[in-house]
Amino acid sequence: MTRDEALELLSLEKPCFYTGRFKYLRNQRWYIKEVTQQGAIVNSTRGKLDYNESHVLRLGHLITEDEWKSHQGRDRK
């Protein structure tokens, strides 16, 4: 995902999905709360940012919901 795509999802409050190596972060919707230089601060709920429940994920490991439907949760190779 690019920075522009992340900012668009942030403004629309649409979810994204994680495809990186940490299995416990996969298969759930993440809402982007803030886009930083390191990646995106994401939270599993819409609305206000809760720093206790947030993660910083690289944009390269995030995909949109449409990409996720075609990805179907499979690991990248």
mmCIF file of N, CA and C in Angstrom:
data_model
loop_
_atom_site.group_PDB
_atom_site.id
_atom_site.type_symbol
_atom_site.label_atom_id
_atom_site.label_comp_id
_atom_site.label_asym_id
_atom_site.label_seq_id
_atom_site.Cartn_x
_atom_site.Cartn_y
_atom_site.Cartn_z
ATOM 1 N N MET A 1 0.839 -1.157 0.000
ATOM 2 C CA MET A 1 0.000 0.000 0.000
ATOM 3 C C MET A 1 0.897 1.237 0.000
ATOM 4 N N THR A 2 0.481 2.224 -0.743
ATOM 5 C CA THR A 2 1.240 3.467 -0.790
ATOM 6 C C THR A 2 0.739 4.435 0.280
ATOM 7 N N ARG A 3 1.497 5.480 0.485
ATOM 8 C CA ARG A 3 1.115 6.502 1.466
ATOM 9 C C ARG A 3 -0.211 7.169 1.083
ATOM 10 N N ASP A 4 -0.404 7.425 -0.215
ATOM 11 C CA ASP A 4 -1.644 8.051 -0.685
ATOM 12 C C ASP A 4 -2.852 7.147 -0.449
ATOM 13 N N GLU A 5 -2.688 5.849 -0.698
ATOM 14 C CA GLU A 5 -3.774 4.900 -0.438
ATOM 15 C C GLU A 5 -4.119 4.868 1.050
ATOM 16 N N ALA A 6 -3.091 4.915 1.887
ATOM 17 C CA ALA A 6 -3.312 4.896 3.327
ATOM 18 C C ALA A 6 -4.061 6.142 3.781
ATOM 19 N N LEU A 7 -3.704 7.290 3.247
ATOM 20 C CA LEU A 7 -4.395 8.526 3.608
ATOM 21 C C LEU A 7 -5.845 8.513 3.139
ATOM 22 N N GLU A 8 -6.105 7.886 1.992
ATOM 23 C CA GLU A 8 -7.478 7.771 1.500
ATOM 24 C C GLU A 8 -8.307 6.872 2.419
ATOM 25 N N LEU A 9 -7.746 5.738 2.835
ATOM 26 C CA LEU A 9 -8.464 4.852 3.755
ATOM 27 C C LEU A 9 -8.705 5.545 5.093
ATOM 28 N N LEU A 10 -7.754 6.351 5.520
ATOM 29 C CA LEU A 10 -7.902 7.101 6.766
ATOM 30 C C LEU A 10 -9.076 8.062 6.669
ATOM 31 N N SER A 11 -9.183 8.778 5.556
ATOM 32 C CA SER A 11 -10.261 9.754 5.409
ATOM 33 C C SER A 11 -11.627 9.084 5.248
ATOM 34 N N LEU A 12 -11.670 7.905 4.640
ATOM 35 C CA LEU A 12 -12.935 7.200 4.428
ATOM 36 C C LEU A 12 -13.296 6.255 5.572
ATOM 37 N N GLU A 13 -12.368 6.060 6.506
ATOM 38 C CA GLU A 13 -12.518 5.119 7.618
ATOM 39 C C GLU A 13 -12.839 3.706 7.122
ATOM 40 N N LYS A 14 -12.148 3.300 6.049
ATOM 41 C CA LYS A 14 -12.293 1.940 5.531
ATOM 42 C C LYS A 14 -11.206 1.067 6.145
ATOM 43 N N PRO A 15 -11.494 -0.218 6.324
ATOM 44 C CA PRO A 15 -10.495 -1.105 6.933
ATOM 45 C C PRO A 15 -9.421 -1.536 5.943
ATOM 46 N N CYS A 16 -8.313 -1.981 6.490
ATOM 47 C CA CYS A 16 -7.264 -2.604 5.697
ATOM 48 C C CYS A 16 -6.884 -3.898 6.409
ATOM 49 N N PHE A 17 -6.046 -4.691 5.766
ATOM 50 C CA PHE A 17 -5.660 -5.977 6.317
ATOM 51 C C PHE A 17 -4.149 -6.118 6.296
ATOM 52 N N TYR A 18 -3.618 -6.874 7.243
ATOM 53 C CA TYR A 18 -2.181 -7.072 7.405
ATOM 54 C C TYR A 18 -1.771 -8.395 6.766
ATOM 55 N N THR A 19 -0.659 -8.386 6.032
ATOM 56 C CA THR A 19 -0.182 -9.598 5.368
ATOM 57 C C THR A 19 1.246 -9.946 5.747
ATOM 58 N N GLY A 20 1.758 -9.390 6.826
ATOM 59 C CA GLY A 20 3.139 -9.632 7.231
ATOM 60 C C GLY A 20 3.323 -10.950 7.958
ATOM 61 N N ARG A 21 4.448 -11.096 8.640
ATOM 62 C CA ARG A 21 4.808 -12.374 9.248
ATOM 63 C C ARG A 21 4.182 -12.629 10.615
ATOM 64 N N PHE A 22 3.631 -11.601 11.262
ATOM 65 C CA PHE A 22 3.048 -11.802 12.588
ATOM 66 C C PHE A 22 1.627 -12.346 12.452
ATOM 67 N N LYS A 23 1.467 -13.635 12.706
ATOM 68 C CA LYS A 23 0.197 -14.315 12.461
ATOM 69 C C LYS A 23 -0.944 -13.790 13.317
ATOM 70 N N TYR A 24 -0.631 -13.330 14.528
ATOM 71 C CA TYR A 24 -1.708 -12.874 15.400
ATOM 72 C C TYR A 24 -2.320 -11.543 14.931
ATOM 73 N N LEU A 25 -1.688 -10.858 13.992
ATOM 74 C CA LEU A 25 -2.230 -9.613 13.452
ATOM 75 C C LEU A 25 -3.020 -9.822 12.166
ATOM 76 N N ARG A 26 -2.923 -11.011 11.591
ATOM 77 C CA ARG A 26 -3.608 -11.296 10.334
ATOM 78 C C ARG A 26 -5.077 -11.617 10.567
ATOM 79 N N ASN A 27 -5.822 -11.691 9.474
ATOM 80 C CA ASN A 27 -7.222 -12.113 9.467
ATOM 81 C C ASN A 27 -8.129 -11.258 10.340
ATOM 82 N N GLN A 28 -7.812 -9.992 10.473
ATOM 83 C CA GLN A 28 -8.726 -9.071 11.133
ATOM 84 C C GLN A 28 -8.614 -7.704 10.483
ATOM 85 N N ARG A 29 -9.671 -6.938 10.621
ATOM 86 C CA ARG A 29 -9.704 -5.610 10.024
ATOM 87 C C ARG A 29 -8.947 -4.627 10.891
ATOM 88 N N TRP A 30 -8.169 -3.782 10.237
ATOM 89 C CA TRP A 30 -7.431 -2.729 10.920
ATOM 90 C C TRP A 30 -7.848 -1.400 10.319
ATOM 91 N N TYR A 31 -8.062 -0.418 11.170
ATOM 92 C CA TYR A 31 -8.422 0.915 10.732
ATOM 93 C C TYR A 31 -7.224 1.830 10.948
ATOM 94 N N ILE A 32 -6.820 2.521 9.886
ATOM 95 C CA ILE A 32 -5.674 3.417 9.971
ATOM 96 C C ILE A 32 -6.080 4.663 10.744
ATOM 97 N N LYS A 33 -5.294 4.993 11.753
ATOM 98 C CA LYS A 33 -5.566 6.161 12.576
ATOM 99 C C LYS A 33 -4.623 7.311 12.261
ATOM 100 N N GLU A 34 -3.401 6.962 11.831
ATOM 101 C CA GLU A 34 -2.402 7.984 11.560
ATOM 102 C C GLU A 34 -1.349 7.387 10.641
ATOM 103 N N VAL A 35 -0.878 8.179 9.680
ATOM 104 C CA VAL A 35 0.179 7.735 8.778
ATOM 105 C C VAL A 35 1.469 8.438 9.200
ATOM 106 N N THR A 36 2.499 7.644 9.472
ATOM 107 C CA THR A 36 3.780 8.181 9.939
ATOM 108 C C THR A 36 4.873 7.835 8.936
ATOM 109 N N GLN A 37 6.104 8.249 9.222
ATOM 110 C CA GLN A 37 7.235 7.905 8.358
ATOM 111 C C GLN A 37 7.542 6.419 8.421
ATOM 112 N N GLN A 38 7.342 5.792 9.575
ATOM 113 C CA GLN A 38 7.640 4.370 9.731
ATOM 114 C C GLN A 38 6.543 3.480 9.148
ATOM 115 N N GLY A 39 5.345 3.969 9.036
ATOM 116 C CA GLY A 39 4.234 3.168 8.540
ATOM 117 C C GLY A 39 2.918 3.789 8.920
ATOM 118 N N ALA A 40 2.018 2.983 9.432
ATOM 119 C CA ALA A 40 0.700 3.471 9.824
ATOM 120 C C ALA A 40 0.369 2.982 11.229
ATOM 121 N N ILE A 41 -0.207 3.860 12.012
ATOM 122 C CA ILE A 41 -0.720 3.458 13.322
ATOM 123 C C ILE A 41 -2.129 2.958 13.082
ATOM 124 N N VAL A 42 -2.370 1.697 13.441
ATOM 125 C CA VAL A 42 -3.669 1.081 13.187
ATOM 126 C C VAL A 42 -4.294 0.623 14.498
ATOM 127 N N ASN A 43 -5.611 0.511 14.459
ATOM 128 C CA ASN A 43 -6.391 0.088 15.600
ATOM 129 C C ASN A 43 -7.464 -0.852 15.077
ATOM 130 N N SER A 44 -7.933 -1.767 15.884
ATOM 131 C CA SER A 44 -8.928 -2.737 15.422
ATOM 132 C C SER A 44 -10.355 -2.201 15.483
ATOM 133 N N THR A 45 -10.543 -1.010 16.023
ATOM 134 C CA THR A 45 -11.887 -0.430 16.099
ATOM 135 C C THR A 45 -11.916 0.925 15.400
ATOM 136 N N ARG A 46 -13.096 1.290 14.928
ATOM 137 C CA ARG A 46 -13.274 2.611 14.326
ATOM 138 C C ARG A 46 -13.301 3.661 15.420
ATOM 139 N N GLY A 47 -13.233 4.894 15.003
ATOM 140 C CA GLY A 47 -13.373 5.982 15.964
ATOM 141 C C GLY A 47 -12.062 6.421 16.563
ATOM 142 N N LYS A 48 -12.111 6.752 17.847
ATOM 143 C CA LYS A 48 -10.980 7.349 18.553
ATOM 144 C C LYS A 48 -9.784 6.395 18.644
ATOM 145 N N LEU A 49 -8.594 6.958 18.537
ATOM 146 C CA LEU A 49 -7.365 6.179 18.635
ATOM 147 C C LEU A 49 -7.107 5.781 20.073
ATOM 148 N N ASP A 50 -6.921 4.488 20.298
ATOM 149 C CA ASP A 50 -6.602 3.961 21.622
ATOM 150 C C ASP A 50 -5.169 3.442 21.560
ATOM 151 N N TYR A 51 -4.240 4.155 22.204
ATOM 152 C CA TYR A 51 -2.829 3.768 22.117
ATOM 153 C C TYR A 51 -2.538 2.433 22.798
ATOM 154 N N ASN A 52 -3.397 1.978 23.699
ATOM 155 C CA ASN A 52 -3.194 0.678 24.345
ATOM 156 C C ASN A 52 -3.482 -0.479 23.394
ATOM 157 N N GLU A 53 -4.312 -0.245 22.405
ATOM 158 C CA GLU A 53 -4.711 -1.302 21.469
ATOM 159 C C GLU A 53 -4.201 -1.059 20.050
ATOM 160 N N SER A 54 -3.223 -0.201 19.883
ATOM 161 C CA SER A 54 -2.774 0.140 18.533
ATOM 162 C C SER A 54 -1.446 -0.528 18.198
ATOM 163 N N HIS A 55 -1.158 -0.596 16.909
ATOM 164 C CA HIS A 55 0.084 -1.165 16.396
ATOM 165 C C HIS A 55 0.614 -0.240 15.311
ATOM 166 N N VAL A 56 1.920 -0.223 15.126
ATOM 167 C CA VAL A 56 2.528 0.490 14.001
ATOM 168 C C VAL A 56 2.954 -0.573 12.997
ATOM 169 N N LEU A 57 2.357 -0.523 11.808
ATOM 170 C CA LEU A 57 2.619 -1.524 10.776
ATOM 171 C C LEU A 57 3.164 -0.842 9.531
ATOM 172 N N ARG A 58 4.097 -1.515 8.864
ATOM 173 C CA ARG A 58 4.635 -0.996 7.604
ATOM 174 C C ARG A 58 3.559 -0.960 6.544
ATOM 175 N N LEU A 59 3.548 0.087 5.745
ATOM 176 C CA LEU A 59 2.551 0.215 4.682
ATOM 177 C C LEU A 59 2.667 -0.911 3.664
ATOM 178 N N GLY A 60 3.870 -1.436 3.472
ATOM 179 C CA GLY A 60 4.069 -2.534 2.523
ATOM 180 C C GLY A 60 3.364 -3.814 2.923
ATOM 181 N N HIS A 61 3.017 -3.944 4.199
ATOM 182 C CA HIS A 61 2.327 -5.140 4.682
ATOM 183 C C HIS A 61 0.820 -4.959 4.786
ATOM 184 N N LEU A 62 0.316 -3.801 4.391
ATOM 185 C CA LEU A 62 -1.119 -3.543 4.465
ATOM 186 C C LEU A 62 -1.729 -3.589 3.068
ATOM 187 N N ILE A 63 -2.913 -4.174 2.969
ATOM 188 C CA ILE A 63 -3.641 -4.215 1.705
ATOM 189 C C ILE A 63 -5.072 -3.759 1.945
ATOM 190 N N THR A 64 -5.730 -3.332 0.885
ATOM 191 C CA THR A 64 -7.112 -2.869 0.985
ATOM 192 C C THR A 64 -8.053 -4.070 1.086
ATOM 193 N N GLU A 65 -9.315 -3.779 1.376
ATOM 194 C CA GLU A 65 -10.299 -4.849 1.520
ATOM 195 C C GLU A 65 -10.516 -5.593 0.205
ATOM 196 N N ASP A 66 -10.506 -4.866 -0.925
ATOM 197 C CA ASP A 66 -10.674 -5.522 -2.228
ATOM 198 C C ASP A 66 -9.509 -6.466 -2.528
ATOM 199 N N GLU A 67 -8.295 -6.029 -2.219
ATOM 200 C CA GLU A 67 -7.127 -6.894 -2.412
ATOM 201 C C GLU A 67 -7.195 -8.099 -1.476
ATOM 202 N N TRP A 68 -7.706 -7.891 -0.285
ATOM 203 C CA TRP A 68 -7.810 -8.967 0.693
ATOM 204 C C TRP A 68 -8.760 -10.062 0.207
ATOM 205 N N LYS A 69 -9.868 -9.662 -0.421
ATOM 206 C CA LYS A 69 -10.838 -10.647 -0.919
ATOM 207 C C LYS A 69 -10.211 -11.550 -1.971
ATOM 208 N N SER A 70 -9.342 -10.991 -2.800
ATOM 209 C CA SER A 70 -8.672 -11.825 -3.808
ATOM 210 C C SER A 70 -7.494 -12.573 -3.169
ATOM 211 N N HIS A 71 -6.928 -12.024 -2.111
ATOM 212 C CA HIS A 71 -5.804 -12.641 -1.387
ATOM 213 C C HIS A 71 -6.278 -13.819 -0.543
ATOM 214 N N GLN A 72 -7.454 -13.712 0.048
ATOM 215 C CA GLN A 72 -8.119 -14.740 0.866
ATOM 216 C C GLN A 72 -7.260 -15.229 2.029
ATOM 217 N N GLY A 73 -6.451 -14.338 2.593
ATOM 218 C CA GLY A 73 -5.706 -14.689 3.786
ATOM 219 C C GLY A 73 -4.483 -15.544 3.581
ATOM 220 N N ARG A 74 -4.137 -15.835 2.335
ATOM 221 C CA ARG A 74 -2.950 -16.665 2.092
ATOM 222 C C ARG A 74 -1.681 -15.885 2.366
ATOM 223 N N ASP A 75 -0.657 -16.577 2.787
ATOM 224 C CA ASP A 75 0.630 -15.938 3.045
ATOM 225 C C ASP A 75 1.294 -15.537 1.748
ATOM 226 N N ARG A 76 2.043 -14.452 1.806
ATOM 227 C CA ARG A 76 2.851 -14.078 0.640
ATOM 228 C C ARG A 76 4.038 -15.029 0.537
ATOM 229 N N LYS A 77 4.487 -15.247 -0.684
ATOM 230 C CA LYS A 77 5.624 -16.140 -0.870
ATOM 231 C C LYS A 77 6.803 -15.394 -1.372
#
